[in-house]
PDB file of C-alpha atoms in Angstrom:
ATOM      1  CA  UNK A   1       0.000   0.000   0.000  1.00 31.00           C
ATOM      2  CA  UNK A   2       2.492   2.436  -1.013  1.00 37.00           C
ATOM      3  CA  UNK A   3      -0.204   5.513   0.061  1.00 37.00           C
ATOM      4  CA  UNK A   4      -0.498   4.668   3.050  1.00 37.00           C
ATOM      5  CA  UNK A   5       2.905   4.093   3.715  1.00 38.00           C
ATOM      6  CA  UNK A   6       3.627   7.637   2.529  1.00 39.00           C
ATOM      7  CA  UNK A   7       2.188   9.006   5.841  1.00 37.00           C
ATOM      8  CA  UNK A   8       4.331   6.564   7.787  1.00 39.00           C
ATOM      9  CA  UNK A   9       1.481   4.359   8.675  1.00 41.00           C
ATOM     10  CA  UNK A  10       2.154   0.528   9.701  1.00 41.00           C
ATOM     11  CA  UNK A  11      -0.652  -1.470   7.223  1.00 42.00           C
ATOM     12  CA  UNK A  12      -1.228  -5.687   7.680  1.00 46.00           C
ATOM     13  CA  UNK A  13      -2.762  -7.085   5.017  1.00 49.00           C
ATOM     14  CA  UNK A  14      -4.644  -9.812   6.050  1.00 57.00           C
ATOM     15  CA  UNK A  15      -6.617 -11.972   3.133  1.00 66.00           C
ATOM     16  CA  UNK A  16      -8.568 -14.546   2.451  1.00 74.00           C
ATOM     17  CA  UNK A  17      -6.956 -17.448   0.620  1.00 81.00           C
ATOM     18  CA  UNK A  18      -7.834 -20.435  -0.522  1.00 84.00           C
ATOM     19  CA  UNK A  19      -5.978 -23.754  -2.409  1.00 86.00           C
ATOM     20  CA  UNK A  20      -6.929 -25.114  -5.255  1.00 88.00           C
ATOM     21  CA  UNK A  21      -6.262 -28.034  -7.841  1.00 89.00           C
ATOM     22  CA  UNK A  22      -6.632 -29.009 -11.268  1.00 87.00           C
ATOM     23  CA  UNK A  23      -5.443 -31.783 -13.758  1.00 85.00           C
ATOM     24  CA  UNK A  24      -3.019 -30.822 -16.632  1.00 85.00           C
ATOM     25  CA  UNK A  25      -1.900 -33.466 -19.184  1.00 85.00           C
ATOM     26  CA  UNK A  26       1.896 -33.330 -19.959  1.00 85.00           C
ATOM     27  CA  UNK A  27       1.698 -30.729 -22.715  1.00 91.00           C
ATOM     28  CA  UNK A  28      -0.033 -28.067 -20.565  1.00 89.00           C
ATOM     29  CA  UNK A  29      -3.935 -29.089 -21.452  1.00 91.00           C
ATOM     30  CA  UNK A  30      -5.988 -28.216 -18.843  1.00 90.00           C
ATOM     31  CA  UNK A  31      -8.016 -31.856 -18.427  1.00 86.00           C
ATOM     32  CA  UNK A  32     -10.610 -30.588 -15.413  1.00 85.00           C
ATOM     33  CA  UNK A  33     -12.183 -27.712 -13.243  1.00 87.00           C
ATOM     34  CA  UNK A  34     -10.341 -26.341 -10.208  1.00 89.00           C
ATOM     35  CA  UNK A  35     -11.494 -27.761  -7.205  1.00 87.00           C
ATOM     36  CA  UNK A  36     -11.014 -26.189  -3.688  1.00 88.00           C
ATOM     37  CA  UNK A  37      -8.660 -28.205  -2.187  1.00 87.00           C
ATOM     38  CA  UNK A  38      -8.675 -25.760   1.451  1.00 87.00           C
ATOM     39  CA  UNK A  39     -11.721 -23.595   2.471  1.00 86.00           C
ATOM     40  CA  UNK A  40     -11.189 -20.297   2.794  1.00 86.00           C
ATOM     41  CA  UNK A  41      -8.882 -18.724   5.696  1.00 83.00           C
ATOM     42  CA  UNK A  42      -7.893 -15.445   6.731  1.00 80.00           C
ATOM     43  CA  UNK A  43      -3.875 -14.660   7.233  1.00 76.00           C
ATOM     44  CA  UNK A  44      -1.453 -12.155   7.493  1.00 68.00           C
ATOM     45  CA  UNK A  45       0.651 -12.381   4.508  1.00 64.00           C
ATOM     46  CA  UNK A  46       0.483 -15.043   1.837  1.00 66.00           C
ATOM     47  CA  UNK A  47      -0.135 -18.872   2.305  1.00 71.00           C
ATOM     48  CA  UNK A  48       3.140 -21.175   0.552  1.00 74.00           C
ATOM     49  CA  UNK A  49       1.916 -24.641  -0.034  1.00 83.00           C
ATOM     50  CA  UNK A  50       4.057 -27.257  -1.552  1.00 87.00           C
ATOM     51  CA  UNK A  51       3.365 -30.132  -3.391  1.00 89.00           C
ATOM     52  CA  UNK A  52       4.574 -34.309  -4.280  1.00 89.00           C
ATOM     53  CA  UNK A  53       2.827 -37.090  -5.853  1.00 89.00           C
ATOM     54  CA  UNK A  54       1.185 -39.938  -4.012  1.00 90.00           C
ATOM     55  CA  UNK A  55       2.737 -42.609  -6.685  1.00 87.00           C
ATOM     56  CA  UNK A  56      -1.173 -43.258  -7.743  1.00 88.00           C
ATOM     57  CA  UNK A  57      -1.744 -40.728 -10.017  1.00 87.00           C
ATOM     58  CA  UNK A  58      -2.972 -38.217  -6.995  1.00 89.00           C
ATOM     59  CA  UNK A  59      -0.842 -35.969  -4.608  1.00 91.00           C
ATOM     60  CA  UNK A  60      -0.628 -34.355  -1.298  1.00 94.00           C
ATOM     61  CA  UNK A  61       0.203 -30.591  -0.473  1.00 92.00           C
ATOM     62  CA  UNK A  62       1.296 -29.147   2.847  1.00 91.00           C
ATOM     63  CA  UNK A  63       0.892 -25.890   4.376  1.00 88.00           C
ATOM     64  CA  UNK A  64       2.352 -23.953   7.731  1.00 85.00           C
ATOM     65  CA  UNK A  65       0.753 -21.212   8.604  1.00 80.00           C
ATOM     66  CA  UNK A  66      -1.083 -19.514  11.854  1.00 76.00           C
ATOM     67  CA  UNK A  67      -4.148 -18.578  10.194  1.00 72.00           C
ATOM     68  CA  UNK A  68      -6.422 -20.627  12.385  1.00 73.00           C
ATOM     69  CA  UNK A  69      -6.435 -19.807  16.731  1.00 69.00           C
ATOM     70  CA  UNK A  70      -3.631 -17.755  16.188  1.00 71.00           C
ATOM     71  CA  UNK A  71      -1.126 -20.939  16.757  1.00 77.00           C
ATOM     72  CA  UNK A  72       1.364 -22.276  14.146  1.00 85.00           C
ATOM     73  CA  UNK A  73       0.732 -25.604  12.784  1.00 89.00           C
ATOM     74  CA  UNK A  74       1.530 -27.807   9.951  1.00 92.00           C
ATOM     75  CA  UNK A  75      -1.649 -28.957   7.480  1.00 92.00           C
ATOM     76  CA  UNK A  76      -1.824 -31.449   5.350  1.00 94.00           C
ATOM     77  CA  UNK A  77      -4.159 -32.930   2.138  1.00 93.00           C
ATOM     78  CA  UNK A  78      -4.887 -35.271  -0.448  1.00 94.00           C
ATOM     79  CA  UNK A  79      -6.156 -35.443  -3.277  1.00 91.00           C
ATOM     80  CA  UNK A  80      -6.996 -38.650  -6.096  1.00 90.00           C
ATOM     81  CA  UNK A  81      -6.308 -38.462  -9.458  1.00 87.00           C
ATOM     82  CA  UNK A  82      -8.738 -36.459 -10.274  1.00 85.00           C
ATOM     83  CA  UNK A  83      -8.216 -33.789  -8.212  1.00 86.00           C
ATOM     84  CA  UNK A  84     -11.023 -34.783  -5.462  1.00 88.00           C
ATOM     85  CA  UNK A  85     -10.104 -34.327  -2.120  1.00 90.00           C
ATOM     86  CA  UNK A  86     -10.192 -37.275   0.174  1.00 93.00           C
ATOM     87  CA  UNK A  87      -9.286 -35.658   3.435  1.00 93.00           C
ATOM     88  CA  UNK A  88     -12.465 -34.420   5.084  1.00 89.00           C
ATOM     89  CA  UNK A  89     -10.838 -31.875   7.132  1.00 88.00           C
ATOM     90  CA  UNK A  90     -11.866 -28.327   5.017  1.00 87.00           C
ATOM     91  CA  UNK A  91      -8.760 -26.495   6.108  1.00 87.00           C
ATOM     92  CA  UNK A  92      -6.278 -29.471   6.314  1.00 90.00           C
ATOM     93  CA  UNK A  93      -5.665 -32.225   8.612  1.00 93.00           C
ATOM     94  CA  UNK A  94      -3.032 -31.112  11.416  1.00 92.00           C
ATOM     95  CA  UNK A  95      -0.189 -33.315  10.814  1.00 92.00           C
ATOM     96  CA  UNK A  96       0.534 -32.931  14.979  1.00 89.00           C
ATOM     97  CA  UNK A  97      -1.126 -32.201  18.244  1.00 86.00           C
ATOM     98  CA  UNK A  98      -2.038 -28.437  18.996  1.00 84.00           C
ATOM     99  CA  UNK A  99      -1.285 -27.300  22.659  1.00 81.00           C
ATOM    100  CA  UNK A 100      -1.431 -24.097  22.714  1.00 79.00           C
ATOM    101  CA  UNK A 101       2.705 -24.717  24.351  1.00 85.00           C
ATOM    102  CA  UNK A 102       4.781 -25.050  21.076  1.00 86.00           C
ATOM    103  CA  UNK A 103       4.378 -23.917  16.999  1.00 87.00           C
ATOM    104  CA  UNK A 104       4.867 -26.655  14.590  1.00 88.00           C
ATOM    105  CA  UNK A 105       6.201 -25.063  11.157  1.00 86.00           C
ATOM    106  CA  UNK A 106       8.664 -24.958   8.403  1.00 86.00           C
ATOM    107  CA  UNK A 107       7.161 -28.861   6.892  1.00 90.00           C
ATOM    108  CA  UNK A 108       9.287 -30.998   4.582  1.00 91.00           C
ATOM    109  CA  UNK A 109       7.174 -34.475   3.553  1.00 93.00           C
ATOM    110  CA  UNK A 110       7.580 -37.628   0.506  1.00 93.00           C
ATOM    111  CA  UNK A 111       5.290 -40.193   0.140  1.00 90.00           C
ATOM    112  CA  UNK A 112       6.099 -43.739   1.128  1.00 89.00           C
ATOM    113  CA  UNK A 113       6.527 -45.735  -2.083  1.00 85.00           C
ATOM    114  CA  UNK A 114       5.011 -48.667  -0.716  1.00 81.00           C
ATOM    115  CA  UNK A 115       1.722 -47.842   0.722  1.00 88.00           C
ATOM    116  CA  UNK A 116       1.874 -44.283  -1.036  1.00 91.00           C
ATOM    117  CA  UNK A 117       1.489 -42.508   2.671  1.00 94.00           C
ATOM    118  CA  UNK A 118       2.714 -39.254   3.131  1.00 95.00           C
ATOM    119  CA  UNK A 119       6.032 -38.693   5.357  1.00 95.00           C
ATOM    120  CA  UNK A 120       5.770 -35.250   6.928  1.00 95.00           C
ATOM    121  CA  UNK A 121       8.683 -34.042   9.061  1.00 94.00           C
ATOM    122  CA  UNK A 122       8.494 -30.648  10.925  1.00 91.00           C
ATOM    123  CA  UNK A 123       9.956 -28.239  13.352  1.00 89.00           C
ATOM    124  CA  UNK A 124       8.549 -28.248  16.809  1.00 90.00           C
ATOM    125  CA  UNK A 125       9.793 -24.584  18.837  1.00 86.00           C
ATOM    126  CA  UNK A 126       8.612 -23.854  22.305  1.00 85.00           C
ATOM    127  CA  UNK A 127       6.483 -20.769  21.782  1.00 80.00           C
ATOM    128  CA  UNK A 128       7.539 -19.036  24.938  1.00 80.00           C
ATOM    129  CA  UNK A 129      10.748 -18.166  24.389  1.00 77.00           C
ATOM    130  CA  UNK A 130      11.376 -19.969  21.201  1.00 74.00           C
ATOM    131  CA  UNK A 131      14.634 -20.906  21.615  1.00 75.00           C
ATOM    132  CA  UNK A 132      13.963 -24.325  22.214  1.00 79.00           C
ATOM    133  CA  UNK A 133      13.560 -27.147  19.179  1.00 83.00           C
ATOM    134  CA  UNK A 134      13.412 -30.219  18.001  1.00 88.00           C
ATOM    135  CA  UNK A 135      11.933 -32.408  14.970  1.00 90.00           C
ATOM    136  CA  UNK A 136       8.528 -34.416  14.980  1.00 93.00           C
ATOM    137  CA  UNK A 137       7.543 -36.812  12.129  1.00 96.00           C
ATOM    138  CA  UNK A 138       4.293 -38.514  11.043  1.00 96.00           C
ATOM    139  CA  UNK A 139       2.835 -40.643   9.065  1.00 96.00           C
ATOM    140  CA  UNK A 140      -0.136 -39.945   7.133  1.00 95.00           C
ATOM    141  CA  UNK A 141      -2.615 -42.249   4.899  1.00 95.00           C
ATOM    142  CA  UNK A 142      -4.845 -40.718   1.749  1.00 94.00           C
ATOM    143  CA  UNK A 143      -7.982 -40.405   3.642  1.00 94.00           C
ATOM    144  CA  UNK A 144      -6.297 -38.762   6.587  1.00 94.00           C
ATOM    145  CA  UNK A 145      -5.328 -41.149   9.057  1.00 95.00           C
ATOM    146  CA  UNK A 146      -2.419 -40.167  11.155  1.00 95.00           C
ATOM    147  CA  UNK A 147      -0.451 -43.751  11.895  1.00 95.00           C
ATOM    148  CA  UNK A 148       1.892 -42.762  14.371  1.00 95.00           C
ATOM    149  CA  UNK A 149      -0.156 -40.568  16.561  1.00 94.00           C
ATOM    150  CA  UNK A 150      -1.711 -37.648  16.670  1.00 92.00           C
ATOM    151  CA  UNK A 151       1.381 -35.680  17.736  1.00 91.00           C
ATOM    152  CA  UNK A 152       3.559 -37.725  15.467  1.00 94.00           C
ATOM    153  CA  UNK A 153       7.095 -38.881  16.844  1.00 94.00           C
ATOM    154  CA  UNK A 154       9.639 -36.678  18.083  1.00 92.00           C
ATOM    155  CA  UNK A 155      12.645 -38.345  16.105  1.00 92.00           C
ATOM    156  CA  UNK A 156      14.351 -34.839  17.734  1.00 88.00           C
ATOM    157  CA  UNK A 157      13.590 -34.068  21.311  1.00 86.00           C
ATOM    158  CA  UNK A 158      13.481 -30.739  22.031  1.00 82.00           C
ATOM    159  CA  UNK A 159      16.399 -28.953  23.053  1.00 77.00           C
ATOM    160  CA  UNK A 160      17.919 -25.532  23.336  1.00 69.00           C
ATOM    161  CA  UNK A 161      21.690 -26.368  22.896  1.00 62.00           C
ATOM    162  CA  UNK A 162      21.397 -27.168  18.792  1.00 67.00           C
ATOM    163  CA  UNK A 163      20.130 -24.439  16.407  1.00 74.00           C
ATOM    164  CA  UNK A 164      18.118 -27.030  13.861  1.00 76.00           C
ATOM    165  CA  UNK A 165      16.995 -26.323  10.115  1.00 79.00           C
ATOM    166  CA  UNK A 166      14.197 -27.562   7.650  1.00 81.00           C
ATOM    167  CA  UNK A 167      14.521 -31.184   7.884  1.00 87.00           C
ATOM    168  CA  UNK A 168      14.386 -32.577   4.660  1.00 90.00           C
ATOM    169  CA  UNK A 169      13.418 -36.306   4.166  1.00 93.00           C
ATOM    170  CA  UNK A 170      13.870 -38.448   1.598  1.00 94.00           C
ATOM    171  CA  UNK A 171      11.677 -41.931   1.372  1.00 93.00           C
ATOM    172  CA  UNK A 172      13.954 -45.123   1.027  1.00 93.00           C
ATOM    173  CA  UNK A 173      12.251 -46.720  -2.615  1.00 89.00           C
ATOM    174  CA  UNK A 174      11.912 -49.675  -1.444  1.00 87.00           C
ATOM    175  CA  UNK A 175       9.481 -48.369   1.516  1.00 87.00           C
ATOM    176  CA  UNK A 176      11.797 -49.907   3.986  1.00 90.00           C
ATOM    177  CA  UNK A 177      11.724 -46.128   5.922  1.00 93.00           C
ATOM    178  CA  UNK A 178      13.607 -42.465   4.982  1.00 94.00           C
ATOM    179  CA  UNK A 179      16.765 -40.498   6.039  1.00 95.00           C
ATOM    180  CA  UNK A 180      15.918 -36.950   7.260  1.00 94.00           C
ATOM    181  CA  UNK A 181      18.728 -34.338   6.604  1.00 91.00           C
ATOM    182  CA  UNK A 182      19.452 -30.574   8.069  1.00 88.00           C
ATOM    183  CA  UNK A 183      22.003 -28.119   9.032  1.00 83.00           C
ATOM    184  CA  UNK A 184      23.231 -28.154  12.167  1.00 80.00           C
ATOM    185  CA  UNK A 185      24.290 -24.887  14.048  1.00 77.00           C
ATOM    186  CA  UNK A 186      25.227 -23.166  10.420  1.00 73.00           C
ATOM    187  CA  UNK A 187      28.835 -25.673  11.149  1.00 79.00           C
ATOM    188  CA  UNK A 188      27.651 -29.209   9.627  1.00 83.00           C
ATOM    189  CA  UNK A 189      24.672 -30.950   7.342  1.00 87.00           C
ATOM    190  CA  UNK A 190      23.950 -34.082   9.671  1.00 89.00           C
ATOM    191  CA  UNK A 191      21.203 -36.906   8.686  1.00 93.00           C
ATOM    192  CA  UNK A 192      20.027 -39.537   9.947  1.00 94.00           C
ATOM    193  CA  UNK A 193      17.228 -42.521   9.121  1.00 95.00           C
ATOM    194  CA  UNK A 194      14.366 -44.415  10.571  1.00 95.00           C
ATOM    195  CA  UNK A 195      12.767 -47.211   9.331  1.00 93.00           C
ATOM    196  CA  UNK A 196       8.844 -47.694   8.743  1.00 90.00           C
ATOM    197  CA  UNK A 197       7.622 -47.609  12.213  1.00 92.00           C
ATOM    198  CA  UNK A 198       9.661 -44.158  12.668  1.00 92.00           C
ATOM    199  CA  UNK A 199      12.374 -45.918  14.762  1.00 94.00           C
ATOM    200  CA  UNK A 200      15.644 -43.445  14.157  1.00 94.00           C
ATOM    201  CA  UNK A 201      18.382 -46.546  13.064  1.00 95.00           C
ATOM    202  CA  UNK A 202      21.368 -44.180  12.559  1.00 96.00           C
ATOM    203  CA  UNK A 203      23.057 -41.019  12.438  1.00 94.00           C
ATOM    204  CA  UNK A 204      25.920 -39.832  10.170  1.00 93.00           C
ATOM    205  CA  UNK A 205      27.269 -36.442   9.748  1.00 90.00           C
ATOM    206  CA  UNK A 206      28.005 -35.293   6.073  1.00 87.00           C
ATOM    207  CA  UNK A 207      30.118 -32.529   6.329  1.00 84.00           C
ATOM    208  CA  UNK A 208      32.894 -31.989   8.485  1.00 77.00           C
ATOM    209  CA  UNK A 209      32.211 -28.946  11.253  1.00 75.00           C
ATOM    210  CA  UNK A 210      34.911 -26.699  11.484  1.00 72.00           C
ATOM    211  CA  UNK A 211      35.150 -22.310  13.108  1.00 72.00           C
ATOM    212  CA  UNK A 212      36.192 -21.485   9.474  1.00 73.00           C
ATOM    213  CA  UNK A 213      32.770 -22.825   7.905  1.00 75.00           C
ATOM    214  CA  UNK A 214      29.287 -21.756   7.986  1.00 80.00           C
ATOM    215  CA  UNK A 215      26.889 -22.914   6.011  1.00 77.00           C
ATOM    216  CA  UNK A 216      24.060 -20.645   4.745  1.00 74.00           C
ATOM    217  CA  UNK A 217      21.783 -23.239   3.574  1.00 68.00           C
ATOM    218  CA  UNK A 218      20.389 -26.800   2.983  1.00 61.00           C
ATOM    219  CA  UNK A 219      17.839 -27.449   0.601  1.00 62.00           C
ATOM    220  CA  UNK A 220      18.096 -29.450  -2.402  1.00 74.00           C
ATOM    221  CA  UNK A 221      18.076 -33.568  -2.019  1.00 85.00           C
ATOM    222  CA  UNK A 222      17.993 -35.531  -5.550  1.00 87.00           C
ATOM    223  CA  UNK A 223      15.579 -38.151  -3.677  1.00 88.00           C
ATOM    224  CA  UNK A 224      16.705 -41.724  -3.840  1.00 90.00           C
ATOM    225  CA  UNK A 225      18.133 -43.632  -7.047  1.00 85.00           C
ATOM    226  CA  UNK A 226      19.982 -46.543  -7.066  1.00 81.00           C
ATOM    227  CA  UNK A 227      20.316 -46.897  -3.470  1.00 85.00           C
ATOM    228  CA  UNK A 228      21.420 -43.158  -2.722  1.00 90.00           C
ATOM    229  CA  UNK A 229      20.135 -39.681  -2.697  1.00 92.00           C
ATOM    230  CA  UNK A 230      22.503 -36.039  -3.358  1.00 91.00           C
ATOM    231  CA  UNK A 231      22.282 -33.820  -1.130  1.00 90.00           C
ATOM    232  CA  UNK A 232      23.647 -29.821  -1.474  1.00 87.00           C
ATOM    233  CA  UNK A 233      24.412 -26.733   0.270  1.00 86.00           C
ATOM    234  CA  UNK A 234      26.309 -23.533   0.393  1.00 84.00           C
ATOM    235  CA  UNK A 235      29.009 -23.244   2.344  1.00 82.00           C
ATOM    236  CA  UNK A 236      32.258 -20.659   3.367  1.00 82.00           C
ATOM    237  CA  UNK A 237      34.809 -22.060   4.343  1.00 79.00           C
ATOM    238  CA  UNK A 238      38.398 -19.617   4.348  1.00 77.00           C
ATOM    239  CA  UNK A 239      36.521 -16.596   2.810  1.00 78.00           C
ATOM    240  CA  UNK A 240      35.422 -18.438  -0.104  1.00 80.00           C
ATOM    241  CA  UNK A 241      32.101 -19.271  -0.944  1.00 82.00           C
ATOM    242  CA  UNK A 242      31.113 -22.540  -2.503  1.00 83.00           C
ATOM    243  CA  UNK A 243      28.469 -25.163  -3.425  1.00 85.00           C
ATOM    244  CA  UNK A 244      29.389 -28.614  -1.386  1.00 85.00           C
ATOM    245  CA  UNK A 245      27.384 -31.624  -1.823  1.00 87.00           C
ATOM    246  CA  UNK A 246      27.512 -35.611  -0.547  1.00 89.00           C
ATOM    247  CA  UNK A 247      25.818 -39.102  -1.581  1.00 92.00           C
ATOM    248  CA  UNK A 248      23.766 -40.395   1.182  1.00 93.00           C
ATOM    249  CA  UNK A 249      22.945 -44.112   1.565  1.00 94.00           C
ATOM    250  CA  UNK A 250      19.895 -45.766   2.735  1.00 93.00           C
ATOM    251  CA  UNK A 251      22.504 -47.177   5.788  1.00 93.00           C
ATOM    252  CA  UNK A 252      23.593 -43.809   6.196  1.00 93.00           C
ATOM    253  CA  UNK A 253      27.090 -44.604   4.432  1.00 92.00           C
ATOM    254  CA  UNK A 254      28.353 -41.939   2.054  1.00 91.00           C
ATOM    255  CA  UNK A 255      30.193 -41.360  -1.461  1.00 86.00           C
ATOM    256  CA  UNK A 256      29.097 -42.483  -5.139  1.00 82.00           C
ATOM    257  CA  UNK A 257      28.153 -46.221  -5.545  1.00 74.00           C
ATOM    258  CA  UNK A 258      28.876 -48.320  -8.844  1.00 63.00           C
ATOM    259  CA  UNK A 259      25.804 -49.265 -10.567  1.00 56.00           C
ATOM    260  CA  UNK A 260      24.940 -51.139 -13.786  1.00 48.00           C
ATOM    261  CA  UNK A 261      21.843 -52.127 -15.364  1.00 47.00           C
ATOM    262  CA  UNK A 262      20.687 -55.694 -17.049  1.00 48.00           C
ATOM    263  CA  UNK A 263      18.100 -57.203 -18.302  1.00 45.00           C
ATOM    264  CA  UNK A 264      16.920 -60.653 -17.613  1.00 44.00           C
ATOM    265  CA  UNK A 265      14.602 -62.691 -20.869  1.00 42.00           C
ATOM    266  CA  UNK A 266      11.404 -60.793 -19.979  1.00 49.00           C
ATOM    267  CA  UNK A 267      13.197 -57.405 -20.862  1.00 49.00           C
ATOM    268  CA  UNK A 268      12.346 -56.026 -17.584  1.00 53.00           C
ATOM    269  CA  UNK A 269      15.044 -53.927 -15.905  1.00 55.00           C
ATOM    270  CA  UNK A 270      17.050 -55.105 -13.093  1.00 60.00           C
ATOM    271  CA  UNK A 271      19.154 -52.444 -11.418  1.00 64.00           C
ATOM    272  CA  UNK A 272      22.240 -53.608  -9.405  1.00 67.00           C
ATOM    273  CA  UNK A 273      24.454 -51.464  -7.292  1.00 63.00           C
ATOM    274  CA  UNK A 274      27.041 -52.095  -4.119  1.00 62.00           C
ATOM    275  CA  UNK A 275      26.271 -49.889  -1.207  1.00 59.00           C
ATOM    276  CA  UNK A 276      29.282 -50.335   1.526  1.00 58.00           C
ATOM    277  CA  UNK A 277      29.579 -54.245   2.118  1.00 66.00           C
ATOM    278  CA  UNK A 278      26.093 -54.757   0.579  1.00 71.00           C
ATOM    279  CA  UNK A 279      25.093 -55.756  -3.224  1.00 74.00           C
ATOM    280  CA  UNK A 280      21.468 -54.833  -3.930  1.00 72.00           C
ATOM    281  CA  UNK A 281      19.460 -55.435  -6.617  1.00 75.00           C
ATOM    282  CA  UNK A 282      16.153 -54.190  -7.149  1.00 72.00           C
ATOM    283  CA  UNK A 283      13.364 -55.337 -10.040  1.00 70.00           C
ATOM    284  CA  UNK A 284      10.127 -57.099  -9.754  1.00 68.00           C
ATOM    285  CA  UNK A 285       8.964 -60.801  -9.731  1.00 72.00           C
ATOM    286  CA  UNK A 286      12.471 -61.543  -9.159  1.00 75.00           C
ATOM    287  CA  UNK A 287      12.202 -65.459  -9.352  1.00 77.00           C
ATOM    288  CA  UNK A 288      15.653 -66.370  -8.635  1.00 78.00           C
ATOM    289  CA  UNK A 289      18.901 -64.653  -8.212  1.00 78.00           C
ATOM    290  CA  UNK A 290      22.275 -66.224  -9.138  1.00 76.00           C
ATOM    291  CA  UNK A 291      25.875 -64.541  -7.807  1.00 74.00           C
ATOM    292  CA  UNK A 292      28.759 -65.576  -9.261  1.00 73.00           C
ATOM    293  CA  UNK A 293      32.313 -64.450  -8.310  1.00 68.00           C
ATOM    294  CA  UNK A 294      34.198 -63.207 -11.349  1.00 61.00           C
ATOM    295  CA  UNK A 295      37.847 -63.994 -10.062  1.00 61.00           C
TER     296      UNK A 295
END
């Protein structure tokens, strides 16, 4: 409002959004009517939703904002592939619990390959003095159905003695679990997994922490291929400012695997790749698998 702010007056713009969704086919053809995905809500500023695909044809979106009782919280929905939404909540299902005690914001999520679930991970902050953090996670089903609680698990406890980022997580593709990476104290990008019940089964740090480097940010992950996901950041280190980045295995091992690709008499791929001590191979309606030392 650049006339008001001419007299020196303070102006909040508060609005009333809403979500939406439609269907697009690959060359840009709009294929159906927008359908409200969230009813309407009224906020301070503007509401940033983002977005993945459910492996069905459908996605989910996810939203943080303090629009409703004035408390921040993380919302999640569905929708088929169509475009219908099959959460009944009409402003999003709360991915935790609301007490009134601590915000819930700045979401990261993927969908579980296997039973296409939705993997939310979040930032729980103590909204007293909001120096306190940690991470929750949860698990969340098409039509809404929170699996590991309504709070979700706190694969972080909160804590004021680490300075924590937006966690990103990346879903193993065999469904076997995710890792779930972030910046630690601006020094080091640390990670660590869990497996499908949420059960954190290790920790691995990817960059080494040292006074000369800070790290500004965290946030691009290639998502798993082959056994391993790429993760980036920016980072100083000496003056000099540069992009770093790390392969992360679903073991929490790093650095580039060897992979190679054949195909059995169907013609259906098989990928193979060596992880650490492990060889995996992944395909389906593998029947029988033969190793055979080349030496």
């Amino acid at each position: 409002f650049p006339s008001a702010l001419q007299y020196g007056l303070t102006v909040v713009a508060v609005a009333a959004q809403s979500t939406f969704v439609a269907k697009y086919a690959t060359d840009g053809t709009q294929l159906s009517q927008e359908e409200r995905l969230m009813d309407t809500v009224s906020i301070s500023g503007q509401i940033c939703h983002s977005v993945c695909p459910d492996g069905q044809g459908g996605g989910y979106a996810w939203i943080s904002h303090p629009a409703l009782n004035n408390i921040f919280e993380v919302y999640v929905f569905h929708f088929d592939s169509e475009g219908h939404n099959t959460i009944s909540a009409p402003t999003g299902l709360i991915a935790s619990q609301p007490d009134g005690q601590n915000f819930h914001s700045i979401p990261f999520a993927a969908f579980h390959p296997g039973s296409h679930d939705l993997l939310v991970t979040f930032v729980e902050v103590d909204a007293l003095s909001q120096t306190r953090n940690g991470f929750r996670v949860n698990r969340i089903t098409p039509d809404g159905t929170k699996l590991w609680g309504d709070g979700g698990i706190a694969v972080i406890p909160m804590t004021d003695e680490e300075d924590l980022s937006v966690p990103y997580i990346d879903a193993f593709p065999d469904g076997t679990g995710a890792s779930i990476a972030y910046k630690l104290n601006d020094k080091s990008v640390v990670a660590f997994g869990i497996d499908a019940n949420g059960t954190v089964t290790w920790h691995t740090t990817l960059s080494t922490p040292a006074d000369d480097y800070n790290i500004s940010m965290c946030d691009a992950t290639s998502g798993y291929h082959n056994g391993q996901t790429i993760l980036a950041w920016q980072g100083s280190r000496n003056n000099t400012l540069g992009l770093y980045g790390q392969n992360l295995h679903q073991d929490g091992t790093l650095g580039p695997s060897s992979e190679s690709s054949v195909e059995d008499a169907e013609n259906s791929v098989l990928t193979i790749y060596q992880s650490s001590d492990c060889i995996h191979i992944v395909g389906s309606d593998i029947q029988q698998v033969e190793l055979v030392n080349m030496a």
